[in-house]
Coordinates of C-alpha atoms and ligand atoms in Angstrom, one line a residue:
G1 CA -82.5 266.2 101.7
D2 CA -79.3 266.1 103.6
G3 CA -79.3 264.8 107.1
P4 CA -78.0 266.7 110.1
A5 CA -74.2 266.8 110.5
V6 CA -72.7 265.0 113.4
S7 CA -70.8 266.9 116.1
A8 CA -68.8 265.7 119.0
P9 CA -71.2 264.1 121.4
G10 CA -72.4 265.7 124.6
T11 CA -70.7 269.0 124.0
S12 CA -73.2 271.7 123.6
V13 CA -76.0 271.6 126.2
S14 CA -77.2 275.0 125.0
S15 CA -78.5 273.3 121.8
V16 CA -81.2 271.6 123.8
S17 CA -84.7 273.0 123.2
H18 CA -87.8 272.0 125.1
P19 CA -89.9 270.0 125.2
I20 CA -87.4 267.4 123.9
T21 CA -88.8 265.5 120.9
L22 CA -86.7 262.4 120.3
D23 CA -86.0 262.2 116.6
S24 CA -86.4 266.0 116.0
P25 CA -83.6 267.4 113.9
E26 CA -82.1 269.2 117.0
F27 CA -82.1 265.9 118.8
V28 CA -80.5 263.9 116.0
V29 CA -77.7 266.4 115.5
D30 CA -76.5 265.9 119.0
P31 CA -78.3 263.3 121.1
Q32 CA -75.6 263.2 123.7
A33 CA -76.1 266.9 124.6
H34 CA -79.8 266.0 125.2
F35 CA -78.9 263.0 127.2
T36 CA -76.5 265.0 129.4
W37 CA -79.2 267.6 130.0
L38 CA -81.8 264.9 130.8
R39 CA -79.5 262.9 133.2
T40 CA -78.5 266.0 135.0
H41 CA -81.7 268.0 135.2
A42 CA -84.7 265.7 134.5
P43 CA -84.0 262.0 135.1
V44 CA -87.7 261.3 134.6
Y45 CA -88.8 263.6 131.8
R46 CA -92.0 263.9 129.9
G47 CA -91.0 264.3 126.2
R48 CA -92.3 263.4 122.8
V49 CA -91.6 261.0 120.0
D50 CA -92.9 262.1 116.6
S51 CA -92.7 259.1 114.4
S52 CA -95.5 257.6 112.4
L53 CA -95.4 254.6 114.8
V54 CA -95.5 256.5 118.1
D55 CA -96.8 260.0 118.0
Q56 CA -97.4 260.8 121.7
D57 CA -95.9 261.7 125.0
V58 CA -93.3 259.3 126.4
W59 CA -91.6 259.4 129.7
I60 CA -87.9 259.4 129.1
V61 CA -85.6 257.7 131.6
S62 CA -81.9 258.5 131.1
R63 CA -79.8 257.5 134.2
Y64 CA -78.0 254.2 134.2
A65 CA -79.4 252.9 137.5
D66 CA -82.9 253.9 136.6
C67 CA -82.8 252.3 133.1
K68 CA -81.4 249.1 134.5
S69 CA -84.0 248.8 137.3
L70 CA -86.9 249.7 134.9
L71 CA -86.0 246.8 132.6
T72 CA -86.5 244.4 135.4
D73 CA -89.5 246.1 137.1
D74 CA -92.8 244.2 136.8
R75 CA -94.7 247.5 137.1
F76 CA -93.5 248.3 133.6
P77 CA -94.6 245.5 131.3
R78 CA -94.4 245.7 127.5
S79 CA -98.0 244.7 127.1
P80 CA -100.8 245.5 127.1
A81 CA -100.4 249.1 125.9
G82 CA -96.8 249.1 124.6
G83 CA -97.4 246.8 121.6
P84 CA -100.8 248.2 120.6
A85 CA -99.6 251.8 121.1
I86 CA -97.0 251.2 118.5
A87 CA -99.3 249.2 116.4
S88 CA -101.9 252.0 116.3
G89 CA -99.6 253.7 113.8
M90 CA -99.1 250.6 111.8
P91 CA -100.9 249.6 108.6
D92 CA -103.2 246.7 109.3
H93 CA -101.2 244.0 107.7
L94 CA -98.2 244.8 110.0
R95 CA -100.1 244.6 113.3
L96 CA -99.1 240.9 113.4
L97 CA -95.6 242.2 114.3
T98 CA -96.9 242.8 117.8
E99 CA -97.0 239.0 118.1
S100 CA -93.2 239.2 118.4
M101 CA -91.4 238.2 121.7
I102 CA -90.2 241.9 121.9
Y103 CA -93.8 242.9 122.9
K104 CA -94.5 240.0 125.3
D105 CA -94.0 239.5 129.0
S106 CA -93.3 236.7 131.4
H107 CA -94.4 233.2 130.3
E108 CA -95.6 234.3 126.8
H109 CA -92.2 235.9 126.2
R110 CA -90.3 232.9 127.5
R111 CA -92.2 230.5 125.4
L112 CA -91.4 232.4 122.2
R113 CA -87.8 233.1 123.0
R114 CA -87.1 229.5 124.1
L115 CA -88.2 228.3 120.7
V116 CA -85.3 230.1 118.9
A117 CA -82.6 230.3 121.6
K118 CA -80.5 227.4 120.6
P119 CA -78.7 228.7 117.5
F120 CA -77.8 231.9 119.5
T121 CA -75.8 230.2 122.3
P122 CA -72.1 231.1 122.4
R123 CA -71.0 227.7 121.2
A124 CA -73.4 227.8 118.2
I125 CA -72.2 231.3 117.3
E126 CA -68.5 230.4 117.5
R127 CA -69.1 227.7 114.9
L128 CA -70.3 230.5 112.5
G129 CA -67.1 232.4 112.8
Q130 CA -65.4 230.7 109.8
R131 CA -68.4 231.5 107.6
V132 CA -68.4 235.2 108.6
S133 CA -64.7 235.4 107.8
E134 CA -65.2 233.8 104.4
L135 CA -68.0 236.3 103.6
A136 CA -66.1 239.3 104.8
N137 CA -62.9 238.4 103.0
G138 CA -64.8 237.5 99.8
L139 CA -66.5 240.9 99.8
L140 CA -63.2 242.7 100.3
D141 CA -61.5 240.7 97.5
D142 CA -63.9 242.4 95.1
L143 CA -64.3 245.8 96.8
E144 CA -60.6 246.5 97.2
A145 CA -60.1 246.6 93.5
R146 CA -62.1 249.8 93.4
D147 CA -61.3 253.4 94.2
V148 CA -64.1 254.5 96.4
V149 CA -66.6 252.2 98.1
D150 CA -69.6 252.8 100.3
L151 CA -68.6 250.6 103.1
R152 CA -72.0 250.8 104.7
T153 CA -74.0 249.2 101.8
E154 CA -71.3 247.1 100.2
F155 CA -69.6 245.6 103.3
A156 CA -71.3 246.4 106.6
L157 CA -74.7 245.4 105.3
P158 CA -74.2 242.2 103.3
V159 CA -72.2 240.4 106.0
P160 CA -75.0 240.3 108.7
M161 CA -77.7 240.2 106.1
T162 CA -76.2 237.0 104.5
V163 CA -75.6 235.4 107.9
I164 CA -79.1 235.9 109.3
S165 CA -80.7 235.0 106.0
E166 CA -78.7 231.7 106.0
M167 CA -79.6 231.0 109.6
V168 CA -83.3 231.7 109.3
G169 CA -83.7 230.3 105.8
V170 CA -84.2 233.2 103.4
D171 CA -83.1 232.3 99.9
E172 CA -80.6 234.5 98.2
A173 CA -83.0 235.7 95.5
D174 CA -85.4 237.0 98.2
R175 CA -82.9 239.0 100.3
E176 CA -83.0 242.2 98.2
R177 CA -86.8 242.2 98.3
F178 CA -86.8 241.8 102.0
H179 CA -84.3 244.6 102.5
R180 CA -86.3 247.0 100.3
G181 CA -89.4 246.2 102.4
V182 CA -87.6 246.9 105.6
Q183 CA -86.1 250.2 104.3
G184 CA -89.6 251.3 103.2
L185 CA -90.8 250.6 106.7
F186 CA -88.0 252.5 108.4
D187 CA -88.4 255.4 106.1
G188 CA -92.0 255.5 107.0
M189 CA -91.1 255.6 110.7
A190 CA -88.7 258.5 110.2
G191 CA -91.4 261.1 110.7
P192 CA -95.0 262.0 110.3
E193 CA -94.4 263.9 107.1
Q194 CA -93.0 260.7 105.6
E195 CA -96.0 258.4 105.4
A196 CA -95.1 254.8 105.9
D197 CA -94.9 253.1 102.5
H198 CA -98.0 250.9 102.7
D199 CA -97.1 249.0 99.5
E200 CA -93.7 248.1 100.8
G201 CA -95.2 247.1 104.2
A202 CA -97.9 244.9 102.5
A203 CA -95.3 243.4 100.2
L204 CA -93.2 242.6 103.3
A205 CA -96.0 240.9 105.2
E206 CA -96.9 238.9 102.1
F207 CA -93.3 238.0 101.5
V208 CA -92.8 236.6 105.0
R209 CA -96.0 234.5 104.6
E210 CA -94.8 233.1 101.3
L211 CA -91.5 232.2 102.8
I212 CA -93.2 230.2 105.5
E213 CA -95.3 228.4 103.0
R214 CA -92.3 227.5 100.9
R215 CA -90.5 226.1 103.9
R216 CA -93.6 224.1 104.8
S217 CA -93.5 222.3 101.5
V218 CA -89.7 222.2 101.0
P219 CA -88.0 221.9 104.4
G220 CA -84.4 223.1 104.7
D221 CA -81.7 223.0 107.3
D222 CA -82.6 226.3 108.9
L223 CA -84.3 228.0 111.8
L224 CA -87.6 228.5 110.0
T225 CA -87.9 224.8 109.2
G226 CA -87.1 224.1 112.8
L227 CA -89.9 226.4 114.0
I228 CA -92.4 224.8 111.5
Q229 CA -91.4 221.4 112.8
A230 CA -91.7 222.5 116.4
E231 CA -95.2 223.7 115.5
E232 CA -96.1 220.3 114.0
Q233 CA -94.9 218.7 117.3
G234 CA -97.4 220.6 119.3
E235 CA -95.7 223.9 120.2
R236 CA -98.6 225.6 118.6
L237 CA -97.0 228.7 117.2
A238 CA -99.9 230.7 115.7
D239 CA -99.4 231.8 112.1
D240 CA -99.0 235.4 113.1
E241 CA -96.5 234.4 115.8
L242 CA -94.4 232.5 113.3
A243 CA -94.5 235.4 110.8
A244 CA -93.6 237.9 113.6
M245 CA -90.8 235.7 114.7
V246 CA -89.3 235.5 111.2
F247 CA -89.6 239.2 110.7
T248 CA -88.1 240.0 114.1
L249 CA -85.1 237.7 113.7
I250 CA -84.2 238.9 110.3
T251 CA -84.7 242.6 110.9
A252 CA -83.1 242.6 114.4
G253 CA -80.4 240.4 112.9
Y254 CA -79.0 242.7 110.3
E255 CA -80.3 246.3 110.6
T256 CA -78.6 246.7 114.0
T257 CA -75.5 244.8 113.2
Y258 CA -74.7 246.6 110.0
N259 CA -75.0 249.9 111.8
L260 CA -72.7 248.6 114.5
I261 CA -70.1 247.8 111.9
T262 CA -70.5 251.1 110.1
N263 CA -70.4 253.1 113.4
A264 CA -67.3 251.1 114.4
V265 CA -65.4 252.2 111.4
V266 CA -66.5 255.8 111.8
T267 CA -65.6 255.9 115.4
L268 CA -62.2 254.3 114.9
L269 CA -61.4 256.7 112.1
D270 CA -62.4 259.5 114.4
H271 CA -60.0 258.3 117.0
P272 CA -56.7 257.5 115.2
E273 CA -54.8 256.8 118.4
Q274 CA -57.4 254.2 119.4
L275 CA -57.3 252.7 115.9
A276 CA -53.5 252.5 116.1
L277 CA -53.7 250.8 119.4
L278 CA -56.1 248.2 118.1
R279 CA -54.0 247.6 115.0
A280 CA -50.9 247.1 117.2
D281 CA -52.8 244.7 119.5
P282 CA -55.7 242.8 117.8
S283 CA -56.4 241.0 121.0
L284 CA -58.1 244.2 122.1
M285 CA -60.8 243.6 119.4
S286 CA -63.4 242.2 121.9
S287 CA -63.1 245.1 124.3
A288 CA -63.0 247.5 121.4
V289 CA -66.4 246.1 120.1
E290 CA -67.9 246.5 123.6
E291 CA -66.7 250.1 123.8
I292 CA -68.1 250.8 120.3
V293 CA -71.5 249.5 121.5
R294 CA -71.3 251.7 124.6
Y295 CA -70.0 254.8 122.9
A296 CA -71.7 254.6 119.5
G297 CA -74.2 251.8 119.8
P298 CA -76.8 251.7 117.0
V299 CA -79.8 251.2 119.3
Q300 CA -80.5 254.2 121.5
S301 CA -83.4 252.8 123.5
S302 CA -85.3 249.7 124.3
E303 CA -88.8 249.2 123.2
A304 CA -91.3 251.3 125.1
L305 CA -92.6 250.0 128.3
T306 CA -96.0 250.8 129.8
A307 CA -96.7 251.9 133.4
A308 CA -99.2 249.4 134.8
E309 CA -99.9 251.7 137.7
D310 CA -99.0 255.2 138.8
V311 CA -95.3 255.2 139.7
T312 CA -93.4 258.1 141.4
W313 CA -89.7 258.5 141.4
H314 CA -87.3 261.5 141.3
G315 CA -90.4 263.5 142.3
R316 CA -92.3 262.8 139.2
T317 CA -95.4 260.7 138.9
V318 CA -95.7 258.6 135.8
P319 CA -99.5 257.9 135.4
A320 CA -100.7 254.4 134.7
G321 CA -100.9 253.8 131.0
S322 CA -98.0 256.0 130.1
L323 CA -95.3 254.9 127.7
V324 CA -91.8 254.8 129.3
L325 CA -88.6 254.7 127.3
P326 CA -85.3 253.6 128.9
L327 CA -82.7 255.5 127.0
L328 CA -79.9 253.0 126.8
A329 CA -77.6 255.4 124.9
A330 CA -78.0 258.0 127.7
A331 CA -77.4 255.4 130.4
N332 CA -74.2 254.3 128.5
H333 CA -72.7 257.8 129.0
D334 CA -73.7 258.2 132.7
P335 CA -70.7 259.5 134.6
E336 CA -71.9 257.8 137.7
V337 CA -71.0 254.5 136.1
F338 CA -68.5 255.2 133.4
A339 CA -65.3 257.2 134.1
A340 CA -64.9 259.9 131.5
P341 CA -67.9 258.7 129.5
E342 CA -67.2 260.9 126.5
T343 CA -63.8 259.3 126.1
F344 CA -63.7 256.5 123.6
D345 CA -61.4 254.0 125.2
I346 CA -61.1 250.5 123.7
T347 CA -59.3 249.2 126.8
R348 CA -62.2 250.3 129.1
G349 CA -63.1 247.7 131.7
P350 CA -65.3 246.8 133.3
N351 CA -67.7 248.0 130.6
H352 CA -71.2 247.0 131.7
H353 CA -73.0 249.0 129.1
L354 CA -76.7 248.6 128.3
G355 CA -76.3 248.7 124.5
F356 CA -77.9 245.3 124.2
G357 CA -80.6 245.9 126.7
H358 CA -81.0 244.3 130.1
G359 CA -83.2 241.7 131.8
E360 CA -85.5 239.2 130.2
H361 CA -85.3 241.0 126.8
F362 CA -81.5 241.2 126.7
C363 CA -80.6 241.0 123.1
L364 CA -80.9 237.4 121.8
G365 CA -78.4 238.1 119.1
A366 CA -75.7 239.8 121.2
N367 CA -73.1 237.1 120.8
L368 CA -73.8 236.9 117.1
A369 CA -73.5 240.7 116.6
R370 CA -70.3 240.8 118.6
M371 CA -68.7 238.0 116.6
E372 CA -69.8 239.5 113.3
A373 CA -68.4 242.9 114.2
R374 CA -65.1 241.4 115.4
V375 CA -64.6 239.2 112.4
A376 CA -65.6 241.9 109.9
L377 CA -63.5 244.6 111.5
D378 CA -60.6 242.3 111.8
A379 CA -60.6 241.4 108.1
L380 CA -61.1 245.0 107.1
L381 CA -58.3 246.5 109.3
R382 CA -55.7 243.8 108.7
R383 CA -56.1 244.0 104.9
N384 CA -56.2 247.8 104.8
P385 CA -53.6 249.5 107.0
G386 CA -54.3 252.8 105.1
L387 CA -58.1 252.8 105.3
T388 CA -59.4 256.4 105.1
L389 CA -62.6 258.3 104.6
A390 CA -63.2 259.3 100.9
V391 CA -65.2 262.4 101.9
D392 CA -64.8 265.2 104.5
R393 CA -65.9 264.1 108.0
E394 CA -68.8 266.6 107.9
Q395 CA -70.3 264.9 104.9
L396 CA -71.1 261.8 106.9
T397 CA -74.7 262.3 107.9
L398 CA -77.2 260.4 110.0
D399 CA -80.6 259.2 109.0
P400 CA -83.4 260.6 111.2
V401 CA -84.6 257.2 112.1
P402 CA -86.2 256.8 115.5
M403 CA -83.8 255.6 118.2
L404 CA -81.3 254.2 115.7
V405 CA -77.8 255.7 115.0
R406 CA -77.5 255.1 111.3
Y407 CA -75.2 256.8 108.8
R408 CA -76.5 257.3 105.3
S409 CA -73.3 256.2 103.7
L410 CA -69.7 255.6 104.5
P411 CA -67.5 256.3 101.5
V412 CA -63.9 255.0 102.1
R413 CA -60.7 254.4 100.2
F414 CA -58.8 251.2 100.8
G415 CA -55.1 250.8 101.1
Ligands
LIG501 C1 -83.3 242.6 121.7 C2 -79.7 245.6 120.5 C3 -78.2 242.5 117.1 C4 -82.1 239.8 117.9 C5 -82.5 243.7 121.7 C6 -82.5 244.7 122.6 C7 -81.5 245.6 122.3 C8 -80.8 245.0 121.2 C9 -81.1 246.9 123.0 C10 -83.5 244.9 123.8 C11 -84.7 245.5 123.3 C12 -85.7 245.8 124.4 O1 -85.4 245.6 125.6 O2 -86.8 246.1 124.0 C13 -79.0 245.0 119.5 C14 -77.8 245.6 118.9 C15 -77.4 244.7 118.0 C16 -78.3 243.6 118.0 C17 -77.2 246.9 119.4 C18 -76.2 244.7 117.1 C19 -75.3 245.6 117.2 C20 -79.1 241.5 117.1 C21 -78.9 240.3 116.3 C22 -80.0 239.5 116.5 C23 -80.9 240.2 117.4 C24 -77.8 240.0 115.4 C25 -80.3 238.2 115.8 C26 -81.4 237.7 115.6 C27 -82.8 240.4 119.0 C28 -84.1 239.9 119.5 C29 -84.4 240.7 120.5 C30 -83.3 241.7 120.7 C31 -84.8 238.7 118.9 C32 -85.6 240.6 121.4 C33 -85.3 239.7 122.6 C34 -86.5 239.6 123.5 O3 -87.5 240.3 123.4 O4 -86.5 238.7 124.3 N1 -81.4 243.8 120.8 N2 -79.3 243.8 118.9 N3 -80.3 241.4 117.8 N4 -82.4 241.4 119.7 FE1 -80.8 242.6 119.4

């Protein structure tokens, strides 16, 4: 069926019904109205998430200062309960994903992250800029010959998908298969009535293992080969850890970024004066991308944390064992930190948003995502001074995917 229409954010607090269920249709229609209510009336709120992965109470934290301090507070580790709680809804063959750095703390986390940090440093990322530009322009060369194009699937998706696949070492022939598997998983997460597609999930786990075996026998010049060699040199990455790493890097590496590029185009088209400003002064591109991450970032929360002990703040006691969710997208619209938070302002500065998280788990790929968005948007806008939506604005709908802001499609006309 059709997804909910999107309204101006944060406008109608009267649309908030209780208890708040993240990912309910009411929530997805206007998350910012919910965020405003939460920040104002219930900064520590016991709500619910109803996805097939987490179907339980979660304590929602929505103010900027609280989200930020939570993400560096040892009383809220990711393990032991965070990973397994999520895994309890997962098919068996996907439990290995909890071996990802995302669900680890302190030295276990550092050990895994260190192994893959090098290709993500600012210098390493700058070197990829030329390749991203080639990809973006190559796609546009073909797409611009057509009347109406779904920018989401035909442009925003293939740019980061190709980049991360080349980095990690996924052969071209396998990318479509990987993407189908990931979409199957996300669709399964979208709600209890949509059972996770176990066949897709199983195929995905099997695919990742196959990929690893192939790189073991035929090494390449890629991250996966590097990990396998590190393993042989005594880093002792367990098989499940290696599979979880590959899965995490690829999935985090394109799913988020293609939604960022899509959301960027929607947001700029929604704000013609800001788009005109950017066209007139392309040196604003970096700060424009930051503002897009703040205002319309694709990731609305960090992974769930777990209270290791009873913790009381703002008069509420979160019992030990509870899941706690820092709502980054709510923090990013906190008027205590951002003047006129509902104003989209590509010149905003400083702009210390939490759209890439905070603390030890700060997004590994932030520099890559920023560069890809900059380069892709720059090519698109320079080549198409008359870019427009090819449908009415109300026809752009969001997928009800947990904690992701993801449009179903983005039909545009070039020009
Ligand atoms: C972590 C957002 C792109 C890899 C995170 C976190 C956020 C985030 C909010 C923190 C999660 C948490 O605290 O639980 C985004 C957004 C992106 C993006 C909004 C694009 C617009 C990428 C890319 C990669 C990537 C391109 C490339 C591989 C990761 C990894 C982590 C992570 C591996 C886990 C880091 C850790 O646990 O230490 N990301 N991300 N992300 N991101 Fe990204």
